[in-house]
Coordinates of C-alpha atoms in Angstrom, one line a residue:
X912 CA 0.0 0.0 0.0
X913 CA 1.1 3.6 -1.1
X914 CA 3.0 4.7 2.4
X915 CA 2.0 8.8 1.5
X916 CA -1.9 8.2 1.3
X917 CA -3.7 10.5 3.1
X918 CA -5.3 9.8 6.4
X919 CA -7.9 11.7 8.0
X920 CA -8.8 11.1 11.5
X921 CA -11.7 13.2 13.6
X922 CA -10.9 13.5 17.3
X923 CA -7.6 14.3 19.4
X924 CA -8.2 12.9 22.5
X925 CA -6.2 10.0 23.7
X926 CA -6.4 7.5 21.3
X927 CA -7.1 10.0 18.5
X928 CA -3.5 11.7 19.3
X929 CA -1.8 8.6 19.6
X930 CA -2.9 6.9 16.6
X931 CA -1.8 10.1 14.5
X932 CA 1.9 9.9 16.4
X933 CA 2.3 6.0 15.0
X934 CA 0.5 6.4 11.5
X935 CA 3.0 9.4 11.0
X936 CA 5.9 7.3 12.7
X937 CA 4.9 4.9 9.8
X938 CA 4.9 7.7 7.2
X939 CA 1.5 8.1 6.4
X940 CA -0.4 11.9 5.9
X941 CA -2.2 12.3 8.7
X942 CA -4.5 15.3 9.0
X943 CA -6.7 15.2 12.3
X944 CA -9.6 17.8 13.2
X945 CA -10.8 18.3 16.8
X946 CA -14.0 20.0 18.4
X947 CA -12.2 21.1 21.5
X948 CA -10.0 23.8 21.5
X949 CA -6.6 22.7 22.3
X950 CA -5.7 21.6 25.4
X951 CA -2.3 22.8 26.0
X952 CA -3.0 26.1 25.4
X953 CA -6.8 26.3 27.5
X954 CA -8.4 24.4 30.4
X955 CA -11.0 22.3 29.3
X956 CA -10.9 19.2 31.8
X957 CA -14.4 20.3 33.7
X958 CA -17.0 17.4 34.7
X959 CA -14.5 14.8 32.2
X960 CA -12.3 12.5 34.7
X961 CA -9.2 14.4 35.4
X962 CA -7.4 11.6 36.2
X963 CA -7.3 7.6 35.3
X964 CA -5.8 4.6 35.9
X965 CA -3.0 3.8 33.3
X966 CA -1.6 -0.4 33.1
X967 CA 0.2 -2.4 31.5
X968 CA -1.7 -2.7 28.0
X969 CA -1.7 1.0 27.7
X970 CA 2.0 1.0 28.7
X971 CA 2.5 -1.4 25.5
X972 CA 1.1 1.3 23.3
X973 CA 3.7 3.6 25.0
X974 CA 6.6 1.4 24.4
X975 CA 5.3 0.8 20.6
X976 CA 5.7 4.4 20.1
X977 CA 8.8 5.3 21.8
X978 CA 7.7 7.5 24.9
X979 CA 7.1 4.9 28.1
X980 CA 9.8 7.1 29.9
X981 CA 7.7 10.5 29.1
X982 CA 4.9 9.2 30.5
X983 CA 6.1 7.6 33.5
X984 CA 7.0 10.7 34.8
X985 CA 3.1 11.6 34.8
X986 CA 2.1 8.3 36.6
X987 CA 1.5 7.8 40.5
X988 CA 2.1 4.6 41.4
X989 CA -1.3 2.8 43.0
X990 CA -0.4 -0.6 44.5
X991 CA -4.0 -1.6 45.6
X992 CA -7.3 -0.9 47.1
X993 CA -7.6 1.6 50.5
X994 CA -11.1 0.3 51.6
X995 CA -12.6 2.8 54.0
X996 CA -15.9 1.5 56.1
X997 CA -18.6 3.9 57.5
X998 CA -16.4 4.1 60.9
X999 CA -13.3 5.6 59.2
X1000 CA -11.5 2.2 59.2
X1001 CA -9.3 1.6 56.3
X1002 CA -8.1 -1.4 54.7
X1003 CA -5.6 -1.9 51.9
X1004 CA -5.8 -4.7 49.2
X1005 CA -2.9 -4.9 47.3
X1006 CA -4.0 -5.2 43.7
X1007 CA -1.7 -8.8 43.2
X1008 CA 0.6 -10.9 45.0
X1009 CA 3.5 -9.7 42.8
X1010 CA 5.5 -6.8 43.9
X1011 CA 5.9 -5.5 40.6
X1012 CA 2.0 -5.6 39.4
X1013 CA 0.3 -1.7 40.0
X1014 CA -2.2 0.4 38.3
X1015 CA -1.0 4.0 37.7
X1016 CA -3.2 7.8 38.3
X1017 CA -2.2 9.7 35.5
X1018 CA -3.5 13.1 34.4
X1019 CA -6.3 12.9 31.4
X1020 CA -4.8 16.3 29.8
X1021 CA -1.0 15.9 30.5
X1022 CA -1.2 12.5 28.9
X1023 CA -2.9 14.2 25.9
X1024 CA -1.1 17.4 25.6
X1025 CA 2.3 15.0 25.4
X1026 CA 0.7 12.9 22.6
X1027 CA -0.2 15.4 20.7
X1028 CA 3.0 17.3 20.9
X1029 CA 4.7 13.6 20.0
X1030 CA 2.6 13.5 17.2
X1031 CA 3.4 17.3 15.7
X1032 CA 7.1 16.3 15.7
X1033 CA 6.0 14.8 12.4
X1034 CA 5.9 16.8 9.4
X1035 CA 3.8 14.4 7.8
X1036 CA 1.2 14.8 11.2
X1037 CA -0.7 18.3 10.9
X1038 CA -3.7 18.9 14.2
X1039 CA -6.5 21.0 13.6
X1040 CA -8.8 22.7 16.6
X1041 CA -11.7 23.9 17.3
X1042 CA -13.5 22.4 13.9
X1043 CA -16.6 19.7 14.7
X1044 CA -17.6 17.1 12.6
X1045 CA -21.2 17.0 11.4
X1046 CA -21.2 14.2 9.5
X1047 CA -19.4 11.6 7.1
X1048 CA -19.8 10.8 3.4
X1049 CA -18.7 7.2 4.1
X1050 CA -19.5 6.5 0.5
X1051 CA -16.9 8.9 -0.8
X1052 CA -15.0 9.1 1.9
X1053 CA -15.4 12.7 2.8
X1054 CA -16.3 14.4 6.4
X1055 CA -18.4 18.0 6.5
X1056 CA -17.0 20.4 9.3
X1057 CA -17.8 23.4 11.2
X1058 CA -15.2 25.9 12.3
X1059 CA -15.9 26.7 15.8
X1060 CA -15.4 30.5 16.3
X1061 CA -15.8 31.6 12.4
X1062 CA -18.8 29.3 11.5
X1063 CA -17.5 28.5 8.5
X1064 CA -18.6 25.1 7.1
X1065 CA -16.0 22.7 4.7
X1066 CA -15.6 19.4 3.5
X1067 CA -12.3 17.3 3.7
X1068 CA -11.3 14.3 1.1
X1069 CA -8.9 11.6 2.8
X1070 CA -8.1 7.7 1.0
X1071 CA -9.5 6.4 4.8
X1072 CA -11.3 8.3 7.4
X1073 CA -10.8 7.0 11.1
X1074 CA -13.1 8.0 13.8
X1075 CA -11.6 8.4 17.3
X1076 CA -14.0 10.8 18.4
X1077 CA -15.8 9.5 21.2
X1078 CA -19.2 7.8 22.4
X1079 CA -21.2 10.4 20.8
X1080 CA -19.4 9.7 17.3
X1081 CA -20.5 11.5 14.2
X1082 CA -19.1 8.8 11.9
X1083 CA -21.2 6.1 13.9
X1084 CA -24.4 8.5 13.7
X1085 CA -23.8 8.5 10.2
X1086 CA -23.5 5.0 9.6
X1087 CA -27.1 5.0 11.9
X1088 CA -28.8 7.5 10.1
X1089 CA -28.1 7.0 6.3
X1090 CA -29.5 3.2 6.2
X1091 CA -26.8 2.2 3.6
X1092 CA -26.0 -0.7 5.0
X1093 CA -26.9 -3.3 8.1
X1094 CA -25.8 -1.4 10.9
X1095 CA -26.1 -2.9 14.8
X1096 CA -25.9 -0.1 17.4
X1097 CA -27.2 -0.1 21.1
X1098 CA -26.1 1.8 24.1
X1099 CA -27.0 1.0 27.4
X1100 CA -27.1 3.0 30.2
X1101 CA -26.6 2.0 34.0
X1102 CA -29.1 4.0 36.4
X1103 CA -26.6 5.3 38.2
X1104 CA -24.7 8.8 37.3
X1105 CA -21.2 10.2 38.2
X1106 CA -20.0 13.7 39.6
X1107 CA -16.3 14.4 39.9
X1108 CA -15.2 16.5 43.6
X1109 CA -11.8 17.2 45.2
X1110 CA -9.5 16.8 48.2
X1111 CA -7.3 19.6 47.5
X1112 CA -3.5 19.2 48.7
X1113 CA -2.7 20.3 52.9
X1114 CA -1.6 23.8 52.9
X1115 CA 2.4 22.6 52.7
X1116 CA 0.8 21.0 49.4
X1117 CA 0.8 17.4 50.7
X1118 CA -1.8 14.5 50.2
X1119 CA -3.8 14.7 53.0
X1120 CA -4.2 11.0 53.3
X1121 CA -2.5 7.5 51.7
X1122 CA -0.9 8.7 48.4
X1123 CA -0.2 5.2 46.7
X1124 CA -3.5 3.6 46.2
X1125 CA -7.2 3.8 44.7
X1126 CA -9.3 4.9 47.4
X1127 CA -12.7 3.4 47.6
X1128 CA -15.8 4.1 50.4
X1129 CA -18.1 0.7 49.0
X1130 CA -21.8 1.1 50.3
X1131 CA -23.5 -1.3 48.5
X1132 CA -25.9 0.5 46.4
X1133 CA -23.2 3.7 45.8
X1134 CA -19.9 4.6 46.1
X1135 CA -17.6 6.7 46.5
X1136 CA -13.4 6.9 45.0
X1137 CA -10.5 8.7 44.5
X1138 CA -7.4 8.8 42.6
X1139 CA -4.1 10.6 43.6
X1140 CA -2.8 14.2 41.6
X1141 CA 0.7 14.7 41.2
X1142 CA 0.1 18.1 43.0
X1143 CA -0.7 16.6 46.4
X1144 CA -4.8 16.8 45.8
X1145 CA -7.3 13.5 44.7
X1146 CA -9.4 13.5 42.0
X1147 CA -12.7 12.3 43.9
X1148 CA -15.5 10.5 41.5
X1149 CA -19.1 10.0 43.3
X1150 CA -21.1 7.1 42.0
X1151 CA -24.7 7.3 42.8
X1152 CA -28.1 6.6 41.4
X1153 CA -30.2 9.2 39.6
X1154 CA -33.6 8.2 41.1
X1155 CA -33.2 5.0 43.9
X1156 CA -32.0 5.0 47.2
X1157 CA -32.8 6.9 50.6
X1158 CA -30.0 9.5 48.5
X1159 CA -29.9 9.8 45.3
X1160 CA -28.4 12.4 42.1
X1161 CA -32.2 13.8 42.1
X1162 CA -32.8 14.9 45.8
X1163 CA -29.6 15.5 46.5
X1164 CA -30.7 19.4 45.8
X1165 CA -29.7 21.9 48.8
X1166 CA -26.2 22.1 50.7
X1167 CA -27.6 20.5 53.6
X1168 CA -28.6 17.2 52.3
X1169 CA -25.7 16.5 50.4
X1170 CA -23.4 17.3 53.6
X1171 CA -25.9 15.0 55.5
X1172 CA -25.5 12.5 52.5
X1173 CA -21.5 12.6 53.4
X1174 CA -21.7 12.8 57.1
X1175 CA -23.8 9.5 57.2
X1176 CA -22.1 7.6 54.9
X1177 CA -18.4 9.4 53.7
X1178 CA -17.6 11.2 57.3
X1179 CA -13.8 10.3 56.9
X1180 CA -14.0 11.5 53.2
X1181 CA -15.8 14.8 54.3
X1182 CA -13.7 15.7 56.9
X1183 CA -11.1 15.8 53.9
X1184 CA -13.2 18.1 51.6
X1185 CA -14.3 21.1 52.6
X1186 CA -14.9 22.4 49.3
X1187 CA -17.4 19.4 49.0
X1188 CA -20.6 21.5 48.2
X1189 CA -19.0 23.9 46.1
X1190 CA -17.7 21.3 44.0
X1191 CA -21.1 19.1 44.3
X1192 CA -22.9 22.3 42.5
X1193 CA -20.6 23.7 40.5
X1194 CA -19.5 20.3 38.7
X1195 CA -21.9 18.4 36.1
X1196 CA -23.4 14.8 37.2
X1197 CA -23.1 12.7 33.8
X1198 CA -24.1 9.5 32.8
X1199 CA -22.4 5.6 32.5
X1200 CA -23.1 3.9 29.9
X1201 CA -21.8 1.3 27.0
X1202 CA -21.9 1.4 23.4
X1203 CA -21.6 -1.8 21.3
X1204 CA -21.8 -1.6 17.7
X1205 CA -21.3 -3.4 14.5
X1206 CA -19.4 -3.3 11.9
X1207 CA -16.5 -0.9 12.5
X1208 CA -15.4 -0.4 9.0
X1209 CA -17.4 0.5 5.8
X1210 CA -15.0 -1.3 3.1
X1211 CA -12.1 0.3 2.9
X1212 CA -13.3 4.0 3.3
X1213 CA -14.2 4.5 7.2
X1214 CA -12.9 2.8 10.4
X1215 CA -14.3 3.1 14.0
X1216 CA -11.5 3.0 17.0
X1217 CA -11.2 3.8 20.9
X1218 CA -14.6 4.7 22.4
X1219 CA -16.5 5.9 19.1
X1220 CA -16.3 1.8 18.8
X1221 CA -16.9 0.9 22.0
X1222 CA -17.5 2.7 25.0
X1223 CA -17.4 1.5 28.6
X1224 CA -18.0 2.2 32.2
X1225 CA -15.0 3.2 34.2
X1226 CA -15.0 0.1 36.6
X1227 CA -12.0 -1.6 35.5
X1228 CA -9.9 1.3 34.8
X1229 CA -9.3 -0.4 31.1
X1230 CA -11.2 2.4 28.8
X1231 CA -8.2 4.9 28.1
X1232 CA -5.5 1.2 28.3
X1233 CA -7.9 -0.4 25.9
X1234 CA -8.1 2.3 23.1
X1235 CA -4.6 2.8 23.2
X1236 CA -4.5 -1.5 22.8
X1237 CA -7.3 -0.7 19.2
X1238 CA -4.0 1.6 18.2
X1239 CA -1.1 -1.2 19.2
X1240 CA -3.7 -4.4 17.6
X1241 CA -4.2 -2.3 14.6
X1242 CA -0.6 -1.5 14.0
X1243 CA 0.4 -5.1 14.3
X1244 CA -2.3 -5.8 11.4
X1245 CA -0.6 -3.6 9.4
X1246 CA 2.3 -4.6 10.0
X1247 CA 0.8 -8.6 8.9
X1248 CA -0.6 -7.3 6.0
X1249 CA 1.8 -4.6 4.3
X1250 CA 0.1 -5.5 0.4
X1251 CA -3.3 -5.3 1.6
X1252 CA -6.0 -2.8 0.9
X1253 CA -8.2 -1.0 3.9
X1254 CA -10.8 -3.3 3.4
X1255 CA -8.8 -6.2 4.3
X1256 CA -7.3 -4.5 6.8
X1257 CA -9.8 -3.3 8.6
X1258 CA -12.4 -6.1 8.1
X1259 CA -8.7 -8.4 10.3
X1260 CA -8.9 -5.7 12.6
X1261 CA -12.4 -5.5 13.7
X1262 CA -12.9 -9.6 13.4
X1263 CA -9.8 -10.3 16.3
X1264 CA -10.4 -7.2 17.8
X1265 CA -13.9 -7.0 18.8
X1266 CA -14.5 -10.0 20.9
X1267 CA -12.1 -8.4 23.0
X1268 CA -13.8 -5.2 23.7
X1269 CA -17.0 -6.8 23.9
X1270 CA -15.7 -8.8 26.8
X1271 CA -13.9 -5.9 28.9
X1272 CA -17.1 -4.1 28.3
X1273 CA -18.9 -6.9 30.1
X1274 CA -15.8 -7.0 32.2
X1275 CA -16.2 -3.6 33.5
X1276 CA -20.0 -4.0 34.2
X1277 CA -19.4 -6.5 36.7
X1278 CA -16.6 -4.7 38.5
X1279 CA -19.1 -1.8 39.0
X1280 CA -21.1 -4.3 40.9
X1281 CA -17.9 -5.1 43.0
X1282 CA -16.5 -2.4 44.1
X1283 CA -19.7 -0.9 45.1
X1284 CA -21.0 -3.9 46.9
X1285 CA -18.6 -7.2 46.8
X1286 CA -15.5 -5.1 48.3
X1287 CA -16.9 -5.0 51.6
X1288 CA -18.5 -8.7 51.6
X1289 CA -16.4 -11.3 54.3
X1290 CA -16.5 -13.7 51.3
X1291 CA -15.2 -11.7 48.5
X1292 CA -12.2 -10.5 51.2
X1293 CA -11.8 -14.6 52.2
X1294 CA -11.3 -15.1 48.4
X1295 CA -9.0 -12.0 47.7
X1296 CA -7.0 -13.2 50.4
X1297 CA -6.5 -16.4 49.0
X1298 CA -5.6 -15.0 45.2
X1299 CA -2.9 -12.8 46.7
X1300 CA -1.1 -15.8 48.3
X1301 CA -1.3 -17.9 45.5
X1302 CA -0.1 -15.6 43.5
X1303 CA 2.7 -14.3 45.7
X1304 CA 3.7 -18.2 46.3
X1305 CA 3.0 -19.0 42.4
X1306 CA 3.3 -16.3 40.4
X1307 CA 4.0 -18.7 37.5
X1308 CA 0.9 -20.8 37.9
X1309 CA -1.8 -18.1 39.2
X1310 CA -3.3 -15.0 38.0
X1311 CA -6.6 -13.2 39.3
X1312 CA -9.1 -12.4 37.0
X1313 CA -8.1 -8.9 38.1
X1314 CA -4.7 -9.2 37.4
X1315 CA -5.1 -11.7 34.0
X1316 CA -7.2 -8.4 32.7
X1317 CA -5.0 -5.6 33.9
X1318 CA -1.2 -7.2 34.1
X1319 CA -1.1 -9.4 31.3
X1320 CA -1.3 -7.6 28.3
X1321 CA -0.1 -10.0 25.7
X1322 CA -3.9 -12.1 27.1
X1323 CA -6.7 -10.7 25.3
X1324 CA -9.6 -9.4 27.2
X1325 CA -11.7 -12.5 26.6
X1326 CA -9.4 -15.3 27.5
X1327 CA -8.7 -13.1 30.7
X1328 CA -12.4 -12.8 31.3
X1329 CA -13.6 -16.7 30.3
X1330 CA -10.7 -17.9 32.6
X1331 CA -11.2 -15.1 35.6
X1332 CA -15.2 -15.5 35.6
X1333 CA -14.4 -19.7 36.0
X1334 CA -11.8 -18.8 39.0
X1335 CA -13.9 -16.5 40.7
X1336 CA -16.6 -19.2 40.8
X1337 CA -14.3 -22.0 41.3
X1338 CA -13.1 -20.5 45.0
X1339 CA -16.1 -18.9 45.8
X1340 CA -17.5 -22.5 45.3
X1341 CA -15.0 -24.5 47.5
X1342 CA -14.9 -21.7 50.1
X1343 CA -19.0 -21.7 50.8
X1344 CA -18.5 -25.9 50.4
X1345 CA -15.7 -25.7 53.2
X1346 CA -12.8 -27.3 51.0
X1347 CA -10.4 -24.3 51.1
X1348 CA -10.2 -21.9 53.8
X1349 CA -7.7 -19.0 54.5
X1350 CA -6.5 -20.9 57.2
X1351 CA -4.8 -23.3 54.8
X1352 CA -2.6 -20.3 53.1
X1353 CA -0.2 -20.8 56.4
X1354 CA -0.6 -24.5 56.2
X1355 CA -0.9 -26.2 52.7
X1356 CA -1.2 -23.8 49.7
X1357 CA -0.8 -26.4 47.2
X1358 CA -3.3 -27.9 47.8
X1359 CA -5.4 -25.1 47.8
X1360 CA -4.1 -24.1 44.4
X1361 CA -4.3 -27.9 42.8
X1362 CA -8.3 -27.6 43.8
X1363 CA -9.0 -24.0 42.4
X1364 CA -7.0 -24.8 39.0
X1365 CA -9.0 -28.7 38.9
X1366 CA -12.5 -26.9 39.3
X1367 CA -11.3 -24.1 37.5
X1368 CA -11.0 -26.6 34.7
X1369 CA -14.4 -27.9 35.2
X1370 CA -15.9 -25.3 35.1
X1371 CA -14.4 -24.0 31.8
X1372 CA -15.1 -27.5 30.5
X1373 CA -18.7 -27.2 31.3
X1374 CA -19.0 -23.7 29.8
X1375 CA -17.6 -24.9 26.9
X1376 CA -20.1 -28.4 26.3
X1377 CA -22.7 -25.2 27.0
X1378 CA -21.6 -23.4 24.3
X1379 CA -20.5 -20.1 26.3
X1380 CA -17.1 -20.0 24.9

């Protein structure tokens, strides 16, 4: 394939920036518009997470392009779980038995600012701002735009147009709304909303409590969490229903509930944040939901990537690592296929790399349910306890389902998720049956781990004679 065709992608946000860097490492003319103004040059992080958890399958997408050591430098280490209770007791669950296996808080707009200035570094790479898309001729491979501040409208010609621009993607609207082909498109919501608040750094500008970890207040129906800022503050994320609940995103109208809201429930958290109702009122409560859709591509002309494909909820911390995976899977297919045209291209693309996202979409549904609820259960901390020994006594032989999605990058999402799901249910199994208990992780540990990995087995067995594989 001609190395100088041109490339247009719409969107600059994280995966958007990143896939222009590698296509212009590769040689490529890459032209990409964005709505936003750009962000190293204006604030425009309000209501969107600040902050989010950066692993290992995002740090592959670094290394592919050459900047792992830039962006270290943006990441604060988080090597587990603080659990705090209603009393103000905390508890910290290391993420995995191996010393080495941590999530990372990393800042949304530093990340991005550094791809995009990666990505200008290239001649052949030229970033527009401020210009929306309205829509895509995906027949001839043309996008209509509006320029922000002058309101002039255009049209730009590419040889492929890639959409990384978001859940509300205006290539995948077009693909919905022009009926040109068999289009499958839903988007669920969960009832519950989100509204992002603050610790702000101690006056010396120091974290006013535990600075390596993911804090989480788990209430069963709601939570609350917060991520560390490399200028001593959190970034705090309230996860709450719009309409259930004694408390919910609805009645939670006047200063005085919502402080009676966190004096009930959060009093360790409020006691940290006395800029809670200011930033309660002045910050936006937005909505969680996931987007499937199929197909990606239309032949050769139009691609789908990152979230505009597939948007999920933030439970797993694996939305930003698993667009930056789309750019590292589809750089490989290029790479397996330099004579081919899009169409093929794409059409290997989407076929090994959907199953994947479909199954940290799931993925990510169920961890909302766990960290909310699970967390705090005797059971779930009985099983936890046994993972981490196992996999501090074999880290050859066992990895959580947590830690198969998050640490092992070269596993793909749904291998990670068949195999964790089976685990889970394995231990939880022999743990309510009596046949493992923590007390054997002092005593006899092998045995323990020859039971999970023989039921383990069966069960996988099982789901496969049902057909669920």
């Amino acid at each position: 394939m001609n190395r100088k065709q041109n490339i247009l992608i719409i969107g600059a946000g994280l995966c958007g920036s990143l896939l222009a860097l590698r296509l212009g490492q590769r040689g490529y003319n890459v032209t990409v518009y964005e709505m936003r103004p750009d962000l190293r040059k204006t604030d425009i992080s309000a209501g969107r997470s600040i902050n989010l958890a950066f692993s290992d399958r995002g740090n592959k997408a670094m290394k592919l392009v050459g900047i792992e050591d830039k962006v270290e430098a943006l990441c604060i280490p988080m090597n587990g779980r603080m659990l705090h209770d209603r009393e103000g007791n905390t508890f910290l669950s290391n993420y995995s038995g191996r010393d080495h296996e941590y999530i990372n808080s990393i800042s949304r707009g530093e990340l991005n600012a550094l791809l995009l200035t990666e990505a200008e570094k290239h001649d052949n790479v030229t970033i527009h701002f401020n210009k929306k898309c309205k829509s895509v001729d995906f027949e001839n491979t043309t996008a209509h735009f509006q320029d922000y501040n002058t309101k002039e409208e255009f049209i730009e010609d590419a040889d492929c147009i890639i959409a990384t621009d978001g859940a509300g993607s205006a290539l995948r609207k077009s693909y919905y709304l022009e009926r040109k082909f068999l289009f499958s498109f839903s988007q669920d919501y969960l009832t519950h909303g989100y509204k992002e608040l603050s610790i702000l750094p101690t006056e010396t500008g120091d974290y006013k409590t535990y600075k390596n970890a993911l804090h989480i207040w788990p209430r069963g129906d709601f939570m609350v969490i917060a991520l560390p800022n490399l200028d001593g503050s959190f970034t705090v994320t309230l996860f709450l229903s719009y309409a259930e609940g004694e408390y919910n995103f609805n009645n939670l109208t006047t200063p005085e509930i919502v402080t009676e809201f966190f004096q009930k429930e959060f009093p360790d958290a409020l006691e940290l944040m006395p800029n809670l109702v200011e930033d309660f009122f002045e910050n936006p409560t937005a909505p969680l939901g996931t987007v499937k859709c199929s197909p990606w591509h239309y032949k050769g002309n139009t691609l789908l990537m990152g979230d505009s494909a597939h948007a999920i909820v933030p439970f797993y911390g694996q939305g930003m690592n698993a667009s930056f995976e789309d750019v590292v899977e589809f750089d490989q297919v290029l790479d397996e296929n330099k004579e081919a045209d899009w169409e093929t291209i794409f059409s290997k693309y989407e076929k090994t790399r959907k199953p994947n996202t479909d199954a940290i979409a799931d993925l990510a549904i169920d961890n909302f349910h766990e960290m909310k609820d699970h967390v705090g259960q005797a059971i779930f901390q009985e099983k936890r306890k046994i993972e981490m020994a196992l996999e501090k006594e074999f880290p050859e032989d066992y990895s959580s389902k947590y830690s198969l999605v998050t640490f092992n990058e070269d596993i793909g999402y749904r291998q990670a998720m068949l195999r964790g799901r089976a685990q889970d249910k394995a231990i939880l199994n022999l743990l309510s049956d009596g046949n493992i208990s923590t007390e054997m992780i002092e005593t006899n540990l092998k045995t323990v781990l020859d039971k999970v990995e023989t039921a383990t087995d069966a069960i996988l067995e099982d789901d496969k004679i049902a057909g669920l594989h």
